[in-house]
PDB file of C-alpha atoms in Angstrom:
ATOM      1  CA  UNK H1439      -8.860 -13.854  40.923  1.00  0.00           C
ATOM      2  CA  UNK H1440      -4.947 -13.498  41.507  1.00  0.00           C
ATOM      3  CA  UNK H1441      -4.187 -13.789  38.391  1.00  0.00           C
ATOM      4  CA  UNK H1442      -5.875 -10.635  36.860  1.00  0.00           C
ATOM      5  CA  UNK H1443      -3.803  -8.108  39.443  1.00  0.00           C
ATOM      6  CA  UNK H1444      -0.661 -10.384  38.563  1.00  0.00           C
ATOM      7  CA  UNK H1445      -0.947 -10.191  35.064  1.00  0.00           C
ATOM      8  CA  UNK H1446      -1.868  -6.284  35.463  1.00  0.00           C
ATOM      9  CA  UNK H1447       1.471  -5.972  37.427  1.00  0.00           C
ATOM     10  CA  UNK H1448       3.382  -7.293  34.456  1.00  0.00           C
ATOM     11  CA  UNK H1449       2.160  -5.192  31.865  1.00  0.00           C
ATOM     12  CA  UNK H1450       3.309  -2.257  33.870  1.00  0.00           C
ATOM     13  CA  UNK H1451       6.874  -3.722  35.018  1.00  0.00           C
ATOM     14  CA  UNK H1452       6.761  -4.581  30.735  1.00  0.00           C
ATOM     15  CA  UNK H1453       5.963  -0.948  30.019  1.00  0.00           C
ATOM     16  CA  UNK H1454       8.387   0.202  33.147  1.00  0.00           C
ATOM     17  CA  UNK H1455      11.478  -1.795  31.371  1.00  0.00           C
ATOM     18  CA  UNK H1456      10.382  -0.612  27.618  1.00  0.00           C
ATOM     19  CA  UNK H1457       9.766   2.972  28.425  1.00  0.00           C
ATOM     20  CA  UNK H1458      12.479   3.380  31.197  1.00  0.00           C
ATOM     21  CA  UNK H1459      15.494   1.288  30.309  1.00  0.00           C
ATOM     22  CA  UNK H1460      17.787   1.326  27.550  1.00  0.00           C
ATOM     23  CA  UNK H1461      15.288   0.660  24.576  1.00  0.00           C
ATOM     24  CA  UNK H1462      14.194   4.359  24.068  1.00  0.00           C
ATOM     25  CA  UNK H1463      17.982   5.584  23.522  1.00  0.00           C
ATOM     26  CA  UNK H1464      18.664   2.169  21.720  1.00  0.00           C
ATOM     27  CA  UNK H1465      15.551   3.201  18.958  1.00  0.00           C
ATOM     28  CA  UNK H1466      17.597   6.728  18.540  1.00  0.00           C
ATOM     29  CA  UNK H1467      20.380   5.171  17.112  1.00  0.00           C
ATOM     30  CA  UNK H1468      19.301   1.802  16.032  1.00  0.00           C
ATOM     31  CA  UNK H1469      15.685   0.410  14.359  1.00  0.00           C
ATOM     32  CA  UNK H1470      16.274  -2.705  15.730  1.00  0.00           C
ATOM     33  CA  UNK H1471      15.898  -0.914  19.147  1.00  0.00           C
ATOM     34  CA  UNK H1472      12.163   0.829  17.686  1.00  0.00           C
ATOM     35  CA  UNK H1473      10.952  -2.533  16.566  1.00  0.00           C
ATOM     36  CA  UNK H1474      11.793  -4.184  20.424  1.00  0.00           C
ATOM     37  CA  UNK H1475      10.126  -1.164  21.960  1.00  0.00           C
ATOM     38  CA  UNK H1476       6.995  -1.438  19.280  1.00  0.00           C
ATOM     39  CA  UNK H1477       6.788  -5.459  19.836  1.00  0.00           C
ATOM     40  CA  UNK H1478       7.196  -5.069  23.652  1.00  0.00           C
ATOM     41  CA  UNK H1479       4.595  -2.809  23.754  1.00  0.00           C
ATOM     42  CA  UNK H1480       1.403  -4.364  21.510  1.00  0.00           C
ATOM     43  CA  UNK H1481       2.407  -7.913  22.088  1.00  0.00           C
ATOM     44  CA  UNK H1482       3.215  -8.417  25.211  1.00  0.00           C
ATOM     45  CA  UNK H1483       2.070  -5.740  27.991  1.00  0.00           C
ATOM     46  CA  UNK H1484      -1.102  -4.886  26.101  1.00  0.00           C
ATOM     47  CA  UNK H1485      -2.710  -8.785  26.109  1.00  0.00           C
ATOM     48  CA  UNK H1486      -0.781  -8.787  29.767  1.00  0.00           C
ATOM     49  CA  UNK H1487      -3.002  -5.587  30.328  1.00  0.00           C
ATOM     50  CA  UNK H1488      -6.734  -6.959  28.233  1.00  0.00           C
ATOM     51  CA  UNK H1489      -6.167 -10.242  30.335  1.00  0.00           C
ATOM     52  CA  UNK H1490      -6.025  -8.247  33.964  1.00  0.00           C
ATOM     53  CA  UNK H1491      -8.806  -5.512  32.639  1.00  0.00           C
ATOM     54  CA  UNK H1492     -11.190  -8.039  30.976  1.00  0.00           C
ATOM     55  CA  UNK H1493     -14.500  -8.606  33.158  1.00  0.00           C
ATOM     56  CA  UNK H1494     -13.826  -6.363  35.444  1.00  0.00           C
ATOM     57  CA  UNK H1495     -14.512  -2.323  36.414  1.00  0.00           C
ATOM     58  CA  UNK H1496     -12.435  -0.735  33.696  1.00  0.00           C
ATOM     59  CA  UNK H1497     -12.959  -3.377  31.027  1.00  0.00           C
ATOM     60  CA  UNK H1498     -14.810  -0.851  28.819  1.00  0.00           C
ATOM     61  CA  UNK H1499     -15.448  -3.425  26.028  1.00  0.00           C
ATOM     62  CA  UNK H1500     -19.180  -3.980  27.202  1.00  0.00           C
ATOM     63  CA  UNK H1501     -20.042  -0.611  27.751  1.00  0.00           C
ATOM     64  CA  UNK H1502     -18.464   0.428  24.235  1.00  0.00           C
ATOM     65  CA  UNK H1503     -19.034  -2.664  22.147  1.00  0.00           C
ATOM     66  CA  UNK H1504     -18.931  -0.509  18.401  1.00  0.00           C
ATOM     67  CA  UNK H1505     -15.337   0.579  19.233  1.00  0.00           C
ATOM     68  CA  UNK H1506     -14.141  -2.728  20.734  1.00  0.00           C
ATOM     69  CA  UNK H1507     -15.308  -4.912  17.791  1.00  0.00           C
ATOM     70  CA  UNK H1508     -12.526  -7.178  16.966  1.00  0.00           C
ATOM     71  CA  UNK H1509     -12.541  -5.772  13.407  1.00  0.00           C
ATOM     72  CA  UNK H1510     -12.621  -2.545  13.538  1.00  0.00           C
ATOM     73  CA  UNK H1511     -10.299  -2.577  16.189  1.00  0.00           C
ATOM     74  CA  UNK H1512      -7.864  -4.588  13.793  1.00  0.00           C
ATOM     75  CA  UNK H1513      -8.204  -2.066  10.994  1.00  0.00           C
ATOM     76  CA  UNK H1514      -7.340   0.661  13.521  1.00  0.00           C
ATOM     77  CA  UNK H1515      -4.391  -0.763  14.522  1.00  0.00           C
ATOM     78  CA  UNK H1516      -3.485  -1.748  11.210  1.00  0.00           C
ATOM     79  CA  UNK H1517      -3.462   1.912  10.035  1.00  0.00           C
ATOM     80  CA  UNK H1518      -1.964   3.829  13.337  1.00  0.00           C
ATOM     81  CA  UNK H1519       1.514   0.922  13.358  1.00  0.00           C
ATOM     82  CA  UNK H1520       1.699   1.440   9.114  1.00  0.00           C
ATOM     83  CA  UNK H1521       1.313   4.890   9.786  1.00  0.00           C
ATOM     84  CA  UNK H1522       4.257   5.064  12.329  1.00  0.00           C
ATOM     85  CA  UNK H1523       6.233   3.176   9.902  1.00  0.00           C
ATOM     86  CA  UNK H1524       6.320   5.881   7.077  1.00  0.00           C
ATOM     87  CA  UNK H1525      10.124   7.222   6.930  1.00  0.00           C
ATOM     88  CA  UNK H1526       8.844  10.615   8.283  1.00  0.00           C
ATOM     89  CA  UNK H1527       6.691   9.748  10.829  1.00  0.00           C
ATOM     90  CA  UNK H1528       9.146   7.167  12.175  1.00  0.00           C
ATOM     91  CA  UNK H1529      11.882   9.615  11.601  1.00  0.00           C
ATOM     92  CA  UNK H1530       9.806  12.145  13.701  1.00  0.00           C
ATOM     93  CA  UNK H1531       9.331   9.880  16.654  1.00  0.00           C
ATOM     94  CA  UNK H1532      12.804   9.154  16.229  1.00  0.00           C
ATOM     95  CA  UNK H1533      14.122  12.572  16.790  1.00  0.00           C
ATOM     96  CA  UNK H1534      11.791  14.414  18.729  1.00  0.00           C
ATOM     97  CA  UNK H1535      10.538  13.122  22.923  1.00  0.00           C
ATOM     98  CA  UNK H1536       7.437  14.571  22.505  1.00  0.00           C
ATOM     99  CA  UNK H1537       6.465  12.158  19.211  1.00  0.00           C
ATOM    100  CA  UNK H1538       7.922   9.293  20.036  1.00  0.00           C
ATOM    101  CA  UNK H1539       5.790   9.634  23.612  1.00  0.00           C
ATOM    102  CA  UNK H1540       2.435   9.804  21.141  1.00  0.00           C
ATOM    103  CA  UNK H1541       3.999   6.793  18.811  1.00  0.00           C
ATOM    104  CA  UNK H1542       4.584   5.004  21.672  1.00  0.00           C
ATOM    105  CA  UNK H1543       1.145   5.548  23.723  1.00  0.00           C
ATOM    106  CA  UNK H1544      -0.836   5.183  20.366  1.00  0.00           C
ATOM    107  CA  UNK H1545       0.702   1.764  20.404  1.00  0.00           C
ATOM    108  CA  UNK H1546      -0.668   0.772  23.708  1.00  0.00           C
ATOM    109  CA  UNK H1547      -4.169   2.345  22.123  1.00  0.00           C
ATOM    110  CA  UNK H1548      -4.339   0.590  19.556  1.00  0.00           C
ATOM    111  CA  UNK H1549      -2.889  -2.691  21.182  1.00  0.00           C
ATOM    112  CA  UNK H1550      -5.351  -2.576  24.064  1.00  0.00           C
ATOM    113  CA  UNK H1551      -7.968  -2.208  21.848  1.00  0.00           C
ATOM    114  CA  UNK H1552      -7.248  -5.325  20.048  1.00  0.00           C
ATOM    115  CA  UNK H1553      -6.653  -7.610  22.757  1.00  0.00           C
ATOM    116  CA  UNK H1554      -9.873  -6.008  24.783  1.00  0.00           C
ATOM    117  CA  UNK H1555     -11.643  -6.869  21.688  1.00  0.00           C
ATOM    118  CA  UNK H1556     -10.912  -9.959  21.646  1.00  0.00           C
ATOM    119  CA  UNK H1557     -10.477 -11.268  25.180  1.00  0.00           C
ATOM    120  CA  UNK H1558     -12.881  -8.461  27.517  1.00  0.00           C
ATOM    121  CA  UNK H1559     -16.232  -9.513  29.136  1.00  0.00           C
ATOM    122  CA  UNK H1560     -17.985  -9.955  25.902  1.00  0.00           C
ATOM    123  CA  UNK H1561     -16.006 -12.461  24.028  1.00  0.00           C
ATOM    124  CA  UNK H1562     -18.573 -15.157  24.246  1.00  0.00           C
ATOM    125  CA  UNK H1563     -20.990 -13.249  22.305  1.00  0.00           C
ATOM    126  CA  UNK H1564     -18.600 -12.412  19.201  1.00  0.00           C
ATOM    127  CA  UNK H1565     -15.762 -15.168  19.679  1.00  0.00           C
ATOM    128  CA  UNK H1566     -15.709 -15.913  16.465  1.00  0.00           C
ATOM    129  CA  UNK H1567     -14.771 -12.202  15.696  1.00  0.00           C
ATOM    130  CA  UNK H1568     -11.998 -12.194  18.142  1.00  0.00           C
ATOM    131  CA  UNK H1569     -10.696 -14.839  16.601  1.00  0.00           C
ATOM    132  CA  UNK H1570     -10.771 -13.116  13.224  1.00  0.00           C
ATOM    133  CA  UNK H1571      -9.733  -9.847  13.928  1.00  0.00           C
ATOM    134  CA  UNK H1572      -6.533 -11.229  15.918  1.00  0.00           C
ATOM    135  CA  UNK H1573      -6.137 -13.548  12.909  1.00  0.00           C
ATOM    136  CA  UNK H1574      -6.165 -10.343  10.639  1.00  0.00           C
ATOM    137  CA  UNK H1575      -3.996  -8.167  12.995  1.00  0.00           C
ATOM    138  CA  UNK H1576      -1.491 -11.216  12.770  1.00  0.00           C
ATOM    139  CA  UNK H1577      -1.528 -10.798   8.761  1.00  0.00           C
ATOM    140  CA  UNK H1578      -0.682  -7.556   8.672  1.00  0.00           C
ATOM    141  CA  UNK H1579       1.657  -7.415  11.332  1.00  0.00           C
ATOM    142  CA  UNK H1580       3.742 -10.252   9.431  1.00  0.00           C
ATOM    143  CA  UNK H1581       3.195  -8.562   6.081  1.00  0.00           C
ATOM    144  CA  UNK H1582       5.117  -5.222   7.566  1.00  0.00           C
ATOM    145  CA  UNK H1583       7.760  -7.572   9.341  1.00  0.00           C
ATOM    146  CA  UNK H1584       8.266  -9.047   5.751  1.00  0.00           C
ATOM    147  CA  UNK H1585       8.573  -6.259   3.792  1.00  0.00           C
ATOM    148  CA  UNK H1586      10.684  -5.027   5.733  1.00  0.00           C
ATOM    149  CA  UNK H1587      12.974  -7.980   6.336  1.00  0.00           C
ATOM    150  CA  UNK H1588      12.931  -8.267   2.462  1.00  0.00           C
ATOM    151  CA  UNK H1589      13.591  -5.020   1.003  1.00  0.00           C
ATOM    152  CA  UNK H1590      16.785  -4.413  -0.646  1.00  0.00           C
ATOM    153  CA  UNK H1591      17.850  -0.788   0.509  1.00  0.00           C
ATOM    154  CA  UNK H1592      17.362   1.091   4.148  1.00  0.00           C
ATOM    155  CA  UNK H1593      14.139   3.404   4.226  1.00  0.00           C
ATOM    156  CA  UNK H1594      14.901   4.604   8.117  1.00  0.00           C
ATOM    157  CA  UNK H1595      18.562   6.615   8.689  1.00  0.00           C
ATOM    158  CA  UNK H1596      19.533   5.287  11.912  1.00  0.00           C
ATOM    159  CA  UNK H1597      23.184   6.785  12.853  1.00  0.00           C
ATOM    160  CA  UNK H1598      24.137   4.006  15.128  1.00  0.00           C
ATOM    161  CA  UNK H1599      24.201   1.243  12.668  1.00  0.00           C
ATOM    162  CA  UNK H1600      27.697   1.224  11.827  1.00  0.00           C
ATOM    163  CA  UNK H1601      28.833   1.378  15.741  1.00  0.00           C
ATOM    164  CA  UNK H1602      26.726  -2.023  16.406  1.00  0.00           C
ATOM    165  CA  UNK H1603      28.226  -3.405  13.305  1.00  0.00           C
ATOM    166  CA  UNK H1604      25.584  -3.775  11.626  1.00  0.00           C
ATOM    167  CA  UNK H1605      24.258  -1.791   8.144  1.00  0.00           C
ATOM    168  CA  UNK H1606      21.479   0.350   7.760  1.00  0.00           C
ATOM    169  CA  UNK H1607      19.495  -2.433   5.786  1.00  0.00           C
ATOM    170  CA  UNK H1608      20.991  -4.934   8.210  1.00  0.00           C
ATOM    171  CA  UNK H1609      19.357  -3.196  10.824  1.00  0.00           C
ATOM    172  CA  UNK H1610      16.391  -2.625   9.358  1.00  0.00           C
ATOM    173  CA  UNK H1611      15.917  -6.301   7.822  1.00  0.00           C
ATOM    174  CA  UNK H1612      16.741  -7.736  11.730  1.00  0.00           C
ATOM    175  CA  UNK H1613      14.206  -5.256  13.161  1.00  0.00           C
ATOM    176  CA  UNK H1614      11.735  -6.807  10.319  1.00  0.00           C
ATOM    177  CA  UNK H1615      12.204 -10.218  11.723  1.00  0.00           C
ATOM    178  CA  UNK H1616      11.476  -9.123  15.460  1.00  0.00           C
ATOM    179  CA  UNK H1617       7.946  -8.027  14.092  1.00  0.00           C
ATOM    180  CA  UNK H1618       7.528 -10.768  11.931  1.00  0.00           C
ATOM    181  CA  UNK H1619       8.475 -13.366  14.684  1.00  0.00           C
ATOM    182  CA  UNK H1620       6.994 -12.113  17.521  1.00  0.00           C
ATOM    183  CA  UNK H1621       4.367  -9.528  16.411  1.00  0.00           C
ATOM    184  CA  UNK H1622       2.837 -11.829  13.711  1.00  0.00           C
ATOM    185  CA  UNK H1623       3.139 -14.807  15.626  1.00  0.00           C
ATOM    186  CA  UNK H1624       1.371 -13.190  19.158  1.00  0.00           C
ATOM    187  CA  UNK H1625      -1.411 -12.277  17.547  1.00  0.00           C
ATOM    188  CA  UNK H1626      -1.851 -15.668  16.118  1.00  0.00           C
ATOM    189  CA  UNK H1627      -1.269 -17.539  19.269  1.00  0.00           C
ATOM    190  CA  UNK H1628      -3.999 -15.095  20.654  1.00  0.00           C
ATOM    191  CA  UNK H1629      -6.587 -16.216  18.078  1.00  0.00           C
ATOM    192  CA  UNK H1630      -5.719 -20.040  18.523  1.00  0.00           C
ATOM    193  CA  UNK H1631      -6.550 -19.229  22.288  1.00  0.00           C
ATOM    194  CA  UNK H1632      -9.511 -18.316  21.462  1.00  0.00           C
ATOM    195  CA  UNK H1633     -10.282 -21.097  18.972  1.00  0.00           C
ATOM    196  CA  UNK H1634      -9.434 -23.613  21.497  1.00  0.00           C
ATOM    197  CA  UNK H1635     -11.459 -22.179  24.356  1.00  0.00           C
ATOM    198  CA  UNK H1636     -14.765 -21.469  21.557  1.00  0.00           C
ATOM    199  CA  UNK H1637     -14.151 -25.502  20.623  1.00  0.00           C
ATOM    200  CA  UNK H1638     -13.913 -26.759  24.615  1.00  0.00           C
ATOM    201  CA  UNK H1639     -17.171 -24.609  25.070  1.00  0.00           C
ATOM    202  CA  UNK H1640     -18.507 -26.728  22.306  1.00  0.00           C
ATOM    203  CA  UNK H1641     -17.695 -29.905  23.662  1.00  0.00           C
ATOM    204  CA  UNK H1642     -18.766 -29.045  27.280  1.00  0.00           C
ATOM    205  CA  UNK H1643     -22.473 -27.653  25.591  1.00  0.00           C
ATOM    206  CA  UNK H1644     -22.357 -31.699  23.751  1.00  0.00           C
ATOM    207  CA  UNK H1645     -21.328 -33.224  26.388  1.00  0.00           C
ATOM    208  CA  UNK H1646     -24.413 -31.797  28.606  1.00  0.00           C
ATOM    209  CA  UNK H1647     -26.981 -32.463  25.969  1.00  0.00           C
TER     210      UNK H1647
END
């Protein structure tokens, strides 16, 4: 089908324009410019990449079902994008090439394995998990973007802050609001996907009977 190859092609020309633009020496001085990169990266070319992977030759979800189970692979993620956003992890990636290339590719990991989870060649057996593990990812996803958008002093130094105009915690409450919008809010469009297609496959098995 066209539209696996096309949707593969997007996830890389996503990952060419996050990894290769602007964004990686935006995140040095700014968080606003991490969170875009981080965002960019889970919610939009990894479900690009699960949806061109899924049934096919590399979709490893049926030959590894205990590591792609929707749950587990929401727990994973859960811990790997918290852990990146301790002060001296994220200050690590922040200053050094070399960790921000592993925060960056654990990312895709992690995001992969949630969408693959969710969306590869077994789905139909555990859809019901997919849903619930995408549901979950969504939760904590928004519960980082909100405690970040809500707390009342800075816990990242970015030095480019004051040349976009912007405060420390100003920067760090807008970055909180890019994850909270569109991380949170992928995630649960990805699990009311799913819902919707489980429900039509329960009206097309009524219909038949």
């Amino acid at each position: 089908m066209i539209w696996r190859p096309l949707s593969l092609m997007l996830a890389l020309v996503t990952l060419a324009v996050v990894w290769l633009g602007p964004l990686p020496a935006m995140a040095d001085q700014l968080f606003v410019g991490h969170m875009l990169m981080h965002v960019m990266v889970v919610a939009v070319a990894a479900p690009l990449m699960a949806i061109g992977l899924a049934g096919g030759r590399l979709d490893l979800s049926s030959r590894m079902p205990f590591l792609f189970s929707p749950i587990l692979a929401s727990v994973i993620e859960l811990f790997v994008v918290w852990a990146w956003h301790m002060p001296a992890l994220h200050h690590a990636a922040r200053t050094s090439t070399d960790a921000q290339m592993l925060e960056q590719g654990s990312y895709l990991f992690v995001g992969l394995l949630v969408w693959l989870a969710a969306f590869g060649g077994v789905r139909h057996r555990r859809a019901l998990a997919g849903i619930a593990g995408l549901l979950l990812t969504s939760m904590h996803m928004t519960l980082l973007g909100v405690l970040l958008a809500m707390s009342s002093r800075p816990l990242f130094e970015h030095t480019g802050s004051a040349l976009s105009g912007l405060s420390p915690l100003e920067d760090q409450q807008l970055g909180g609001v890019i994850m909270l919008v569109f991380g949170g809010t992928s995630y649960l469009i990805g699990g009311l996907c799913l819902l919707g297609g489980l429900l039509q496959d329960k009206r097309d098995v009524v219909s038949l009977s």
